[in-house]
């Protein structure tokens, strides 16, 4: 039932020839997988599958091929949405599950196009939950699913399903010294996908929840023996600035505020704070526990879309 929802994505890039009189040449860039999100023609895949591509084609399970346009992407979550103009009766959307109730040992299924082999099914179990996966721009995807279902090059962007055929994750990476399956694959949890994809379809971008601080690097905090997010400075006219958060004293070098909890959840590093901000969302209030001088204080502020700030 799920197989007709899985697509093969082929990307192309443009290269210039040595002779400037000749037209640029379009050559294959790579392949990956994806799946149909709705009958309007939206297709979900990994951002790294289409990154730097000049164009992409989507091949459906019935072997029809369609030119795709990019609707939007979220590099921090390694997700992208394409759109094709295929008739609705050729588009079979995957049923959406949940990922917050998954259990280690639960049986899972991956469908994709490893090494260009269309509609390949692999099976396994959930090996671990709530992992963190670094992305290419230095941020992390939280609550990542680890599975031993075979995931190989070309599987990226394909669905990870539960035993009822519902989407529970998007296969995104493998850990392997050889580059092939070693029994350690990772998938973006569907709860994150369900937050990101509708925003990409609606606006072409995802709001970036933030409070307007510049924080110290984690190695700096470790050297200082500080557990939490060190506020180096606040950005003017942001929630952090208006709430009175304090940065490092430029004259003396003395530490200012250190954020140690958000909504009662411990904050040991920036990824912990980012996760809490994303869970609450733009426009929602959040309560921060801050180490200040010799004591602690509580600061309440409203999360802003820092991607819209100048």
PDB file of C-alpha atoms in Angstrom:
ATOM      1  CA  UNK A   1       0.000   0.000   0.000  1.00  0.00           C
ATOM      2  CA  UNK A   2       2.836   2.404   0.807  1.00  0.00           C
ATOM      3  CA  UNK A   3       4.995   1.657  -2.222  1.00  0.00           C
ATOM      4  CA  UNK A   4       2.995   3.814  -4.723  1.00  0.00           C
ATOM      5  CA  UNK A   5       3.693   6.832  -2.484  1.00  0.00           C
ATOM      6  CA  UNK A   6       7.481   6.518  -2.812  1.00  0.00           C
ATOM      7  CA  UNK A   7       9.229   8.391  -5.624  1.00  0.00           C
ATOM      8  CA  UNK A   8      12.659   8.433  -7.247  1.00  0.00           C
ATOM      9  CA  UNK A   9      14.308  11.869  -7.475  1.00  0.00           C
ATOM     10  CA  UNK A  10      16.986  12.661 -10.055  1.00  0.00           C
ATOM     11  CA  UNK A  11      18.814  15.980  -9.897  1.00  0.00           C
ATOM     12  CA  UNK A  12      20.770  17.817 -12.577  1.00  0.00           C
ATOM     13  CA  UNK A  13      23.417  20.503 -12.435  1.00  0.00           C
ATOM     14  CA  UNK A  14      24.774  22.912 -15.035  1.00  0.00           C
ATOM     15  CA  UNK A  15      28.492  22.986 -15.859  1.00  0.00           C
ATOM     16  CA  UNK A  16      30.189  25.490 -18.091  1.00  0.00           C
ATOM     17  CA  UNK A  17      32.323  24.249 -20.983  1.00  0.00           C
ATOM     18  CA  UNK A  18      35.880  25.340 -21.574  1.00  0.00           C
ATOM     19  CA  UNK A  19      34.860  26.962 -24.836  1.00  0.00           C
ATOM     20  CA  UNK A  20      32.710  29.986 -23.802  1.00  0.00           C
ATOM     21  CA  UNK A  21      31.003  29.924 -27.200  1.00  0.00           C
ATOM     22  CA  UNK A  22      29.300  26.630 -26.338  1.00  0.00           C
ATOM     23  CA  UNK A  23      26.142  26.418 -24.282  1.00  0.00           C
ATOM     24  CA  UNK A  24      26.506  25.180 -20.680  1.00  0.00           C
ATOM     25  CA  UNK A  25      26.028  21.438 -20.271  1.00  0.00           C
ATOM     26  CA  UNK A  26      23.424  19.863 -18.004  1.00  0.00           C
ATOM     27  CA  UNK A  27      24.655  16.669 -16.337  1.00  0.00           C
ATOM     28  CA  UNK A  28      23.237  14.324 -13.655  1.00  0.00           C
ATOM     29  CA  UNK A  29      24.036  15.468 -10.113  1.00  0.00           C
ATOM     30  CA  UNK A  30      22.638  12.612  -8.047  1.00  0.00           C
ATOM     31  CA  UNK A  31      19.632  10.562  -7.055  1.00  0.00           C
ATOM     32  CA  UNK A  32      17.545  10.110  -3.970  1.00  0.00           C
ATOM     33  CA  UNK A  33      14.135   9.160  -2.709  1.00  0.00           C
ATOM     34  CA  UNK A  34      11.052  11.000  -1.589  1.00  0.00           C
ATOM     35  CA  UNK A  35       7.380  10.466  -0.939  1.00  0.00           C
ATOM     36  CA  UNK A  36       4.087  12.055  -1.887  1.00  0.00           C
ATOM     37  CA  UNK A  37       2.702  14.315   0.813  1.00  0.00           C
ATOM     38  CA  UNK A  38      -0.689  15.167  -0.709  1.00  0.00           C
ATOM     39  CA  UNK A  39      -2.756  14.944  -3.879  1.00  0.00           C
ATOM     40  CA  UNK A  40      -1.765  18.516  -4.790  1.00  0.00           C
ATOM     41  CA  UNK A  41       1.586  17.154  -5.938  1.00  0.00           C
ATOM     42  CA  UNK A  42       3.825  18.065  -3.009  1.00  0.00           C
ATOM     43  CA  UNK A  43       6.765  15.710  -2.581  1.00  0.00           C
ATOM     44  CA  UNK A  44       8.938  15.565   0.553  1.00  0.00           C
ATOM     45  CA  UNK A  45      12.625  14.668   0.457  1.00  0.00           C
ATOM     46  CA  UNK A  46      15.904  15.567   2.166  1.00  0.00           C
ATOM     47  CA  UNK A  47      17.359  18.989   1.542  1.00  0.00           C
ATOM     48  CA  UNK A  48      20.755  17.439   0.852  1.00  0.00           C
ATOM     49  CA  UNK A  49      19.218  15.453  -2.023  1.00  0.00           C
ATOM     50  CA  UNK A  50      18.362  18.622  -3.977  1.00  0.00           C
ATOM     51  CA  UNK A  51      20.990  21.016  -2.603  1.00  0.00           C
ATOM     52  CA  UNK A  52      22.895  22.809  -5.401  1.00  0.00           C
ATOM     53  CA  UNK A  53      20.732  21.142  -8.061  1.00  0.00           C
ATOM     54  CA  UNK A  54      19.759  23.146 -11.137  1.00  0.00           C
ATOM     55  CA  UNK A  55      16.612  21.082 -11.614  1.00  0.00           C
ATOM     56  CA  UNK A  56      14.991  17.889 -10.377  1.00  0.00           C
ATOM     57  CA  UNK A  57      12.753  15.223 -11.872  1.00  0.00           C
ATOM     58  CA  UNK A  58      10.403  13.020  -9.890  1.00  0.00           C
ATOM     59  CA  UNK A  59       9.623   9.525 -11.123  1.00  0.00           C
ATOM     60  CA  UNK A  60       6.483   7.979  -9.675  1.00  0.00           C
ATOM     61  CA  UNK A  61       5.941   4.293  -8.966  1.00  0.00           C
ATOM     62  CA  UNK A  62       4.041   3.989 -12.277  1.00  0.00           C
ATOM     63  CA  UNK A  63       7.281   5.088 -14.057  1.00  0.00           C
ATOM     64  CA  UNK A  64       5.901   8.431 -15.216  1.00  0.00           C
ATOM     65  CA  UNK A  65       8.425  11.235 -14.817  1.00  0.00           C
ATOM     66  CA  UNK A  66       7.640  14.835 -13.895  1.00  0.00           C
ATOM     67  CA  UNK A  67       9.616  18.055 -13.787  1.00  0.00           C
ATOM     68  CA  UNK A  68       9.645  19.351 -10.210  1.00  0.00           C
ATOM     69  CA  UNK A  69       9.923  22.841  -8.808  1.00  0.00           C
ATOM     70  CA  UNK A  70      11.289  23.675  -5.390  1.00  0.00           C
ATOM     71  CA  UNK A  71       8.609  24.926  -2.984  1.00  0.00           C
ATOM     72  CA  UNK A  72      10.922  25.464  -0.030  1.00  0.00           C
ATOM     73  CA  UNK A  73      13.495  23.876   2.238  1.00  0.00           C
ATOM     74  CA  UNK A  74      14.643  23.882   5.838  1.00  0.00           C
ATOM     75  CA  UNK A  75      18.367  23.134   5.989  1.00  0.00           C
ATOM     76  CA  UNK A  76      18.351  22.878   9.798  1.00  0.00           C
ATOM     77  CA  UNK A  77      16.012  19.882   9.533  1.00  0.00           C
ATOM     78  CA  UNK A  78      17.407  18.553   6.215  1.00  0.00           C
ATOM     79  CA  UNK A  79      13.945  18.694   4.665  1.00  0.00           C
ATOM     80  CA  UNK A  80      12.716  20.039   1.331  1.00  0.00           C
ATOM     81  CA  UNK A  81       9.391  20.135  -0.510  1.00  0.00           C
ATOM     82  CA  UNK A  82       9.074  19.805  -4.283  1.00  0.00           C
ATOM     83  CA  UNK A  83       5.930  20.117  -6.386  1.00  0.00           C
ATOM     84  CA  UNK A  84       4.923  18.235  -9.519  1.00  0.00           C
ATOM     85  CA  UNK A  85       1.881  18.766 -11.738  1.00  0.00           C
ATOM     86  CA  UNK A  86       0.774  15.137 -11.911  1.00  0.00           C
ATOM     87  CA  UNK A  87      -2.954  14.292 -11.949  1.00  0.00           C
ATOM     88  CA  UNK A  88      -4.392  13.675  -8.446  1.00  0.00           C
ATOM     89  CA  UNK A  89      -5.332  10.080  -9.328  1.00  0.00           C
ATOM     90  CA  UNK A  90      -1.617   9.312  -9.776  1.00  0.00           C
ATOM     91  CA  UNK A  91      -0.702  10.765  -6.393  1.00  0.00           C
ATOM     92  CA  UNK A  92      -0.965   8.474  -3.383  1.00  0.00           C
ATOM     93  CA  UNK A  93      -0.254  10.336  -0.158  1.00  0.00           C
ATOM     94  CA  UNK A  94       1.283   8.438   2.740  1.00  0.00           C
ATOM     95  CA  UNK A  95      -0.715   8.224   5.976  1.00  0.00           C
ATOM     96  CA  UNK A  96       1.047  10.162   8.733  1.00  0.00           C
ATOM     97  CA  UNK A  97       1.909   8.553  12.060  1.00  0.00           C
ATOM     98  CA  UNK A  98       3.541   9.932  15.182  1.00  0.00           C
ATOM     99  CA  UNK A  99       7.053   9.652  16.573  1.00  0.00           C
ATOM    100  CA  UNK A 100       6.719  10.646  20.228  1.00  0.00           C
ATOM    101  CA  UNK A 101       5.295   7.238  21.167  1.00  0.00           C
ATOM    102  CA  UNK A 102       7.859   5.050  19.366  1.00  0.00           C
ATOM    103  CA  UNK A 103       9.635   2.299  21.274  1.00  0.00           C
ATOM    104  CA  UNK A 104      13.072   0.733  20.949  1.00  0.00           C
ATOM    105  CA  UNK A 105      12.693  -2.697  19.341  1.00  0.00           C
ATOM    106  CA  UNK A 106       9.614  -1.678  17.360  1.00  0.00           C
ATOM    107  CA  UNK A 107       9.568  -3.087  13.819  1.00  0.00           C
ATOM    108  CA  UNK A 108      10.079  -0.564  11.003  1.00  0.00           C
ATOM    109  CA  UNK A 109      10.220  -0.584   7.204  1.00  0.00           C
ATOM    110  CA  UNK A 110      12.191   1.613   4.808  1.00  0.00           C
ATOM    111  CA  UNK A 111      11.268   2.063   1.149  1.00  0.00           C
ATOM    112  CA  UNK A 112      13.552   3.884  -1.255  1.00  0.00           C
ATOM    113  CA  UNK A 113      15.876   3.730  -4.210  1.00  0.00           C
ATOM    114  CA  UNK A 114      19.296   2.612  -2.925  1.00  0.00           C
ATOM    115  CA  UNK A 115      21.923   2.680  -5.683  1.00  0.00           C
ATOM    116  CA  UNK A 116      19.090   3.518  -8.108  1.00  0.00           C
ATOM    117  CA  UNK A 117      17.216   0.264  -7.433  1.00  0.00           C
ATOM    118  CA  UNK A 118      13.623   1.491  -7.434  1.00  0.00           C
ATOM    119  CA  UNK A 119      11.060   0.554  -4.782  1.00  0.00           C
ATOM    120  CA  UNK A 120      13.430  -1.399  -2.537  1.00  0.00           C
ATOM    121  CA  UNK A 121      12.046  -2.510   0.831  1.00  0.00           C
ATOM    122  CA  UNK A 122      14.265  -3.122   3.857  1.00  0.00           C
ATOM    123  CA  UNK A 123      13.140  -4.023   7.348  1.00  0.00           C
ATOM    124  CA  UNK A 124      14.516  -3.723  10.852  1.00  0.00           C
ATOM    125  CA  UNK A 125      13.798  -2.324  14.266  1.00  0.00           C
ATOM    126  CA  UNK A 126      14.217   0.970  16.063  1.00  0.00           C
ATOM    127  CA  UNK A 127      17.661   0.765  17.641  1.00  0.00           C
ATOM    128  CA  UNK A 128      17.675   4.034  19.578  1.00  0.00           C
ATOM    129  CA  UNK A 129      15.591   7.177  20.057  1.00  0.00           C
ATOM    130  CA  UNK A 130      16.092  10.859  20.903  1.00  0.00           C
ATOM    131  CA  UNK A 131      19.506  11.107  19.272  1.00  0.00           C
ATOM    132  CA  UNK A 132      21.039  14.321  17.923  1.00  0.00           C
ATOM    133  CA  UNK A 133      22.285  14.512  14.352  1.00  0.00           C
ATOM    134  CA  UNK A 134      24.539  17.385  13.201  1.00  0.00           C
ATOM    135  CA  UNK A 135      23.583  19.117   9.958  1.00  0.00           C
ATOM    136  CA  UNK A 136      25.867  20.711   7.381  1.00  0.00           C
ATOM    137  CA  UNK A 137      25.329  24.237   8.738  1.00  0.00           C
ATOM    138  CA  UNK A 138      26.459  23.409  12.272  1.00  0.00           C
ATOM    139  CA  UNK A 139      23.046  22.945  13.919  1.00  0.00           C
ATOM    140  CA  UNK A 140      21.481  19.710  15.153  1.00  0.00           C
ATOM    141  CA  UNK A 141      18.324  17.740  14.448  1.00  0.00           C
ATOM    142  CA  UNK A 142      16.942  16.511  17.760  1.00  0.00           C
ATOM    143  CA  UNK A 143      14.947  13.372  18.603  1.00  0.00           C
ATOM    144  CA  UNK A 144      16.428  11.492  15.641  1.00  0.00           C
ATOM    145  CA  UNK A 145      15.436   7.829  15.156  1.00  0.00           C
ATOM    146  CA  UNK A 146      18.181   5.205  14.792  1.00  0.00           C
ATOM    147  CA  UNK A 147      17.337   2.003  12.927  1.00  0.00           C
ATOM    148  CA  UNK A 148      19.128  -1.106  11.707  1.00  0.00           C
ATOM    149  CA  UNK A 149      16.901  -1.311   8.598  1.00  0.00           C
ATOM    150  CA  UNK A 150      19.345  -1.228   5.678  1.00  0.00           C
ATOM    151  CA  UNK A 151      19.727   2.350   4.419  1.00  0.00           C
ATOM    152  CA  UNK A 152      22.157   3.001   1.582  1.00  0.00           C
ATOM    153  CA  UNK A 153      23.028   5.872  -0.778  1.00  0.00           C
ATOM    154  CA  UNK A 154      19.842   6.665  -2.695  1.00  0.00           C
ATOM    155  CA  UNK A 155      17.583   5.943   0.292  1.00  0.00           C
ATOM    156  CA  UNK A 156      17.891   9.557   1.478  1.00  0.00           C
ATOM    157  CA  UNK A 157      14.514  11.275   1.603  1.00  0.00           C
ATOM    158  CA  UNK A 158      12.512   8.052   1.582  1.00  0.00           C
ATOM    159  CA  UNK A 159       9.996   7.127   4.270  1.00  0.00           C
ATOM    160  CA  UNK A 160      10.491   5.083   7.406  1.00  0.00           C
ATOM    161  CA  UNK A 161       7.212   3.319   8.194  1.00  0.00           C
ATOM    162  CA  UNK A 162       5.685   1.537  11.155  1.00  0.00           C
ATOM    163  CA  UNK A 163       4.005  -1.852  10.809  1.00  0.00           C
ATOM    164  CA  UNK A 164       0.705  -0.146   9.896  1.00  0.00           C
ATOM    165  CA  UNK A 165       2.359   1.593   6.934  1.00  0.00           C
ATOM    166  CA  UNK A 166       2.284   5.037   8.537  1.00  0.00           C
ATOM    167  CA  UNK A 167       5.092   7.541   8.128  1.00  0.00           C
ATOM    168  CA  UNK A 168       7.188   7.802  11.291  1.00  0.00           C
ATOM    169  CA  UNK A 169      10.386   9.296   9.871  1.00  0.00           C
ATOM    170  CA  UNK A 170      12.358  10.447   6.839  1.00  0.00           C
ATOM    171  CA  UNK A 171      15.529   8.445   6.194  1.00  0.00           C
ATOM    172  CA  UNK A 172      18.376  10.915   6.110  1.00  0.00           C
ATOM    173  CA  UNK A 173      21.803   9.451   6.883  1.00  0.00           C
ATOM    174  CA  UNK A 174      23.884   6.395   7.683  1.00  0.00           C
ATOM    175  CA  UNK A 175      26.911   5.843   9.860  1.00  0.00           C
ATOM    176  CA  UNK A 176      29.332   3.719   7.875  1.00  0.00           C
ATOM    177  CA  UNK A 177      33.100   3.693   7.347  1.00  0.00           C
ATOM    178  CA  UNK A 178      32.557   2.155   3.895  1.00  0.00           C
ATOM    179  CA  UNK A 179      29.673   4.372   2.772  1.00  0.00           C
ATOM    180  CA  UNK A 180      27.269   1.426   2.614  1.00  0.00           C
ATOM    181  CA  UNK A 181      24.867   0.009   5.165  1.00  0.00           C
ATOM    182  CA  UNK A 182      26.443  -0.930   8.480  1.00  0.00           C
ATOM    183  CA  UNK A 183      23.207  -1.364  10.407  1.00  0.00           C
ATOM    184  CA  UNK A 184      23.175   2.211  11.708  1.00  0.00           C
ATOM    185  CA  UNK A 185      20.760   4.489   9.885  1.00  0.00           C
ATOM    186  CA  UNK A 186      19.042   7.676  10.987  1.00  0.00           C
ATOM    187  CA  UNK A 187      15.634   9.180  10.277  1.00  0.00           C
ATOM    188  CA  UNK A 188      14.128  12.586  10.986  1.00  0.00           C
ATOM    189  CA  UNK A 189      11.101  12.046  13.280  1.00  0.00           C
ATOM    190  CA  UNK A 190       7.713  12.585  11.673  1.00  0.00           C
ATOM    191  CA  UNK A 191       6.611  15.004  14.424  1.00  0.00           C
ATOM    192  CA  UNK A 192       9.341  17.395  13.201  1.00  0.00           C
ATOM    193  CA  UNK A 193       8.356  16.729   9.571  1.00  0.00           C
ATOM    194  CA  UNK A 194       4.744  17.532  10.413  1.00  0.00           C
ATOM    195  CA  UNK A 195       5.777  20.917  11.824  1.00  0.00           C
ATOM    196  CA  UNK A 196       8.103  21.851   8.957  1.00  0.00           C
ATOM    197  CA  UNK A 197       6.385  20.649   5.778  1.00  0.00           C
ATOM    198  CA  UNK A 198       3.059  22.528   6.151  1.00  0.00           C
ATOM    199  CA  UNK A 199       5.013  25.758   6.753  1.00  0.00           C
ATOM    200  CA  UNK A 200       7.129  25.169   3.652  1.00  0.00           C
ATOM    201  CA  UNK A 201       3.997  24.574   1.588  1.00  0.00           C
ATOM    202  CA  UNK A 202       2.277  27.637   3.046  1.00  0.00           C
ATOM    203  CA  UNK A 203       5.123  30.165   2.985  1.00  0.00           C
ATOM    204  CA  UNK A 204       8.181  28.549   1.404  1.00  0.00           C
ATOM    205  CA  UNK A 205      10.097  28.914   4.653  1.00  0.00           C
ATOM    206  CA  UNK A 206       9.886  27.894   8.285  1.00  0.00           C
ATOM    207  CA  UNK A 207       9.845  30.471  11.083  1.00  0.00           C
ATOM    208  CA  UNK A 208      13.059  30.393  13.120  1.00  0.00           C
ATOM    209  CA  UNK A 209      12.104  30.534  16.808  1.00  0.00           C
ATOM    210  CA  UNK A 210      14.570  32.589  18.816  1.00  0.00           C
ATOM    211  CA  UNK A 211      14.957  35.153  21.552  1.00  0.00           C
ATOM    212  CA  UNK A 212      17.767  37.302  20.142  1.00  0.00           C
ATOM    213  CA  UNK A 213      20.970  36.285  21.913  1.00  0.00           C
ATOM    214  CA  UNK A 214      24.511  35.636  20.784  1.00  0.00           C
ATOM    215  CA  UNK A 215      25.792  32.693  22.824  1.00  0.00           C
ATOM    216  CA  UNK A 216      29.295  31.477  23.589  1.00  0.00           C
ATOM    217  CA  UNK A 217      30.599  28.387  21.813  1.00  0.00           C
ATOM    218  CA  UNK A 218      30.247  25.137  23.746  1.00  0.00           C
ATOM    219  CA  UNK A 219      34.049  24.621  24.005  1.00  0.00           C
ATOM    220  CA  UNK A 220      34.281  28.033  25.704  1.00  0.00           C
ATOM    221  CA  UNK A 221      31.619  27.039  28.225  1.00  0.00           C
ATOM    222  CA  UNK A 222      33.425  23.751  28.876  1.00  0.00           C
ATOM    223  CA  UNK A 223      36.740  25.510  29.507  1.00  0.00           C
ATOM    224  CA  UNK A 224      35.024  27.819  31.960  1.00  0.00           C
ATOM    225  CA  UNK A 225      33.323  24.898  33.677  1.00  0.00           C
ATOM    226  CA  UNK A 226      29.887  26.352  32.911  1.00  0.00           C
ATOM    227  CA  UNK A 227      26.893  24.125  32.181  1.00  0.00           C
ATOM    228  CA  UNK A 228      24.305  26.100  30.286  1.00  0.00           C
ATOM    229  CA  UNK A 229      24.082  28.711  27.544  1.00  0.00           C
ATOM    230  CA  UNK A 230      26.363  31.697  28.156  1.00  0.00           C
ATOM    231  CA  UNK A 231      24.829  34.922  26.887  1.00  0.00           C
ATOM    232  CA  UNK A 232      27.615  36.884  25.179  1.00  0.00           C
ATOM    233  CA  UNK A 233      25.286  39.739  24.192  1.00  0.00           C
ATOM    234  CA  UNK A 234      21.692  40.425  23.283  1.00  0.00           C
ATOM    235  CA  UNK A 235      20.572  41.724  19.897  1.00  0.00           C
ATOM    236  CA  UNK A 236      18.928  45.156  20.193  1.00  0.00           C
ATOM    237  CA  UNK A 237      15.130  45.292  20.140  1.00  0.00           C
ATOM    238  CA  UNK A 238      14.657  41.542  20.537  1.00  0.00           C
ATOM    239  CA  UNK A 239      12.783  39.611  23.249  1.00  0.00           C
ATOM    240  CA  UNK A 240      16.035  38.953  25.134  1.00  0.00           C
ATOM    241  CA  UNK A 241      16.970  42.634  25.004  1.00  0.00           C
ATOM    242  CA  UNK A 242      13.541  43.786  26.142  1.00  0.00           C
ATOM    243  CA  UNK A 243      13.465  41.186  28.928  1.00  0.00           C
ATOM    244  CA  UNK A 244      16.763  42.507  30.315  1.00  0.00           C
ATOM    245  CA  UNK A 245      19.015  39.503  29.731  1.00  0.00           C
ATOM    246  CA  UNK A 246      22.642  40.451  30.391  1.00  0.00           C
ATOM    247  CA  UNK A 247      25.659  39.616  28.275  1.00  0.00           C
ATOM    248  CA  UNK A 248      29.342  39.465  29.163  1.00  0.00           C
ATOM    249  CA  UNK A 249      30.701  42.718  30.597  1.00  0.00           C
ATOM    250  CA  UNK A 250      32.944  44.088  27.844  1.00  0.00           C
ATOM    251  CA  UNK A 251      35.153  46.040  30.226  1.00  0.00           C
ATOM    252  CA  UNK A 252      35.766  43.470  32.945  1.00  0.00           C
ATOM    253  CA  UNK A 253      35.052  40.300  30.968  1.00  0.00           C
ATOM    254  CA  UNK A 254      32.791  39.098  33.776  1.00  0.00           C
ATOM    255  CA  UNK A 255      30.117  36.586  32.863  1.00  0.00           C
ATOM    256  CA  UNK A 256      26.583  37.840  32.518  1.00  0.00           C
ATOM    257  CA  UNK A 257      23.569  35.556  32.379  1.00  0.00           C
ATOM    258  CA  UNK A 258      23.791  31.811  31.876  1.00  0.00           C
ATOM    259  CA  UNK A 259      20.543  30.125  30.773  1.00  0.00           C
ATOM    260  CA  UNK A 260      20.232  26.837  32.675  1.00  0.00           C
ATOM    261  CA  UNK A 261      16.582  25.876  32.090  1.00  0.00           C
ATOM    262  CA  UNK A 262      13.653  26.615  29.779  1.00  0.00           C
ATOM    263  CA  UNK A 263      10.089  25.937  30.934  1.00  0.00           C
ATOM    264  CA  UNK A 264      11.559  23.802  33.713  1.00  0.00           C
ATOM    265  CA  UNK A 265      13.619  21.628  31.346  1.00  0.00           C
ATOM    266  CA  UNK A 266      17.397  21.608  31.894  1.00  0.00           C
ATOM    267  CA  UNK A 267      19.473  23.536  29.341  1.00  0.00           C
ATOM    268  CA  UNK A 268      23.042  22.258  29.185  1.00  0.00           C
ATOM    269  CA  UNK A 269      23.910  23.562  25.726  1.00  0.00           C
ATOM    270  CA  UNK A 270      22.437  25.627  22.895  1.00  0.00           C
ATOM    271  CA  UNK A 271      20.744  22.615  21.268  1.00  0.00           C
ATOM    272  CA  UNK A 272      18.663  22.110  24.425  1.00  0.00           C
ATOM    273  CA  UNK A 273      17.455  25.710  24.328  1.00  0.00           C
ATOM    274  CA  UNK A 274      16.748  25.541  20.583  1.00  0.00           C
ATOM    275  CA  UNK A 275      14.673  22.396  21.067  1.00  0.00           C
ATOM    276  CA  UNK A 276      12.509  24.063  23.710  1.00  0.00           C
ATOM    277  CA  UNK A 277      12.011  27.148  21.528  1.00  0.00           C
ATOM    278  CA  UNK A 278      10.969  24.986  18.573  1.00  0.00           C
ATOM    279  CA  UNK A 279       8.530  22.985  20.665  1.00  0.00           C
ATOM    280  CA  UNK A 280       6.843  26.146  21.946  1.00  0.00           C
ATOM    281  CA  UNK A 281       6.911  28.030  18.621  1.00  0.00           C
ATOM    282  CA  UNK A 282       6.962  31.642  17.494  1.00  0.00           C
ATOM    283  CA  UNK A 283       4.587  33.931  19.392  1.00  0.00           C
ATOM    284  CA  UNK A 284       4.446  31.719  22.477  1.00  0.00           C
ATOM    285  CA  UNK A 285       5.727  32.683  25.921  1.00  0.00           C
ATOM    286  CA  UNK A 286       8.656  30.833  27.446  1.00  0.00           C
ATOM    287  CA  UNK A 287      10.137  30.995  30.937  1.00  0.00           C
ATOM    288  CA  UNK A 288      13.919  30.892  31.293  1.00  0.00           C
ATOM    289  CA  UNK A 289      15.855  30.108  34.443  1.00  0.00           C
ATOM    290  CA  UNK A 290      19.035  32.158  34.486  1.00  0.00           C
ATOM    291  CA  UNK A 291      22.142  32.075  36.635  1.00  0.00           C
ATOM    292  CA  UNK A 292      22.951  35.701  37.427  1.00  0.00           C
ATOM    293  CA  UNK A 293      25.743  36.805  39.763  1.00  0.00           C
ATOM    294  CA  UNK A 294      25.586  34.475  42.782  1.00  0.00           C
ATOM    295  CA  UNK A 295      21.954  33.410  42.396  1.00  0.00           C
ATOM    296  CA  UNK A 296      19.268  32.469  39.905  1.00  0.00           C
ATOM    297  CA  UNK A 297      16.349  34.399  38.466  1.00  0.00           C
ATOM    298  CA  UNK A 298      13.411  33.706  36.171  1.00  0.00           C
ATOM    299  CA  UNK A 299      12.849  35.645  32.974  1.00  0.00           C
ATOM    300  CA  UNK A 300       9.658  35.430  30.887  1.00  0.00           C
ATOM    301  CA  UNK A 301       9.603  36.454  27.236  1.00  0.00           C
ATOM    302  CA  UNK A 302       7.794  35.794  23.957  1.00  0.00           C
ATOM    303  CA  UNK A 303       9.552  33.804  21.227  1.00  0.00           C
ATOM    304  CA  UNK A 304      10.161  35.715  17.989  1.00  0.00           C
ATOM    305  CA  UNK A 305      10.873  34.706  14.393  1.00  0.00           C
ATOM    306  CA  UNK A 306      14.547  35.689  14.262  1.00  0.00           C
ATOM    307  CA  UNK A 307      14.655  34.844  10.554  1.00  0.00           C
ATOM    308  CA  UNK A 308      12.506  37.940   9.956  1.00  0.00           C
ATOM    309  CA  UNK A 309      14.722  40.240  12.001  1.00  0.00           C
ATOM    310  CA  UNK A 310      17.043  42.665  10.174  1.00  0.00           C
TER     311      UNK A 310
END
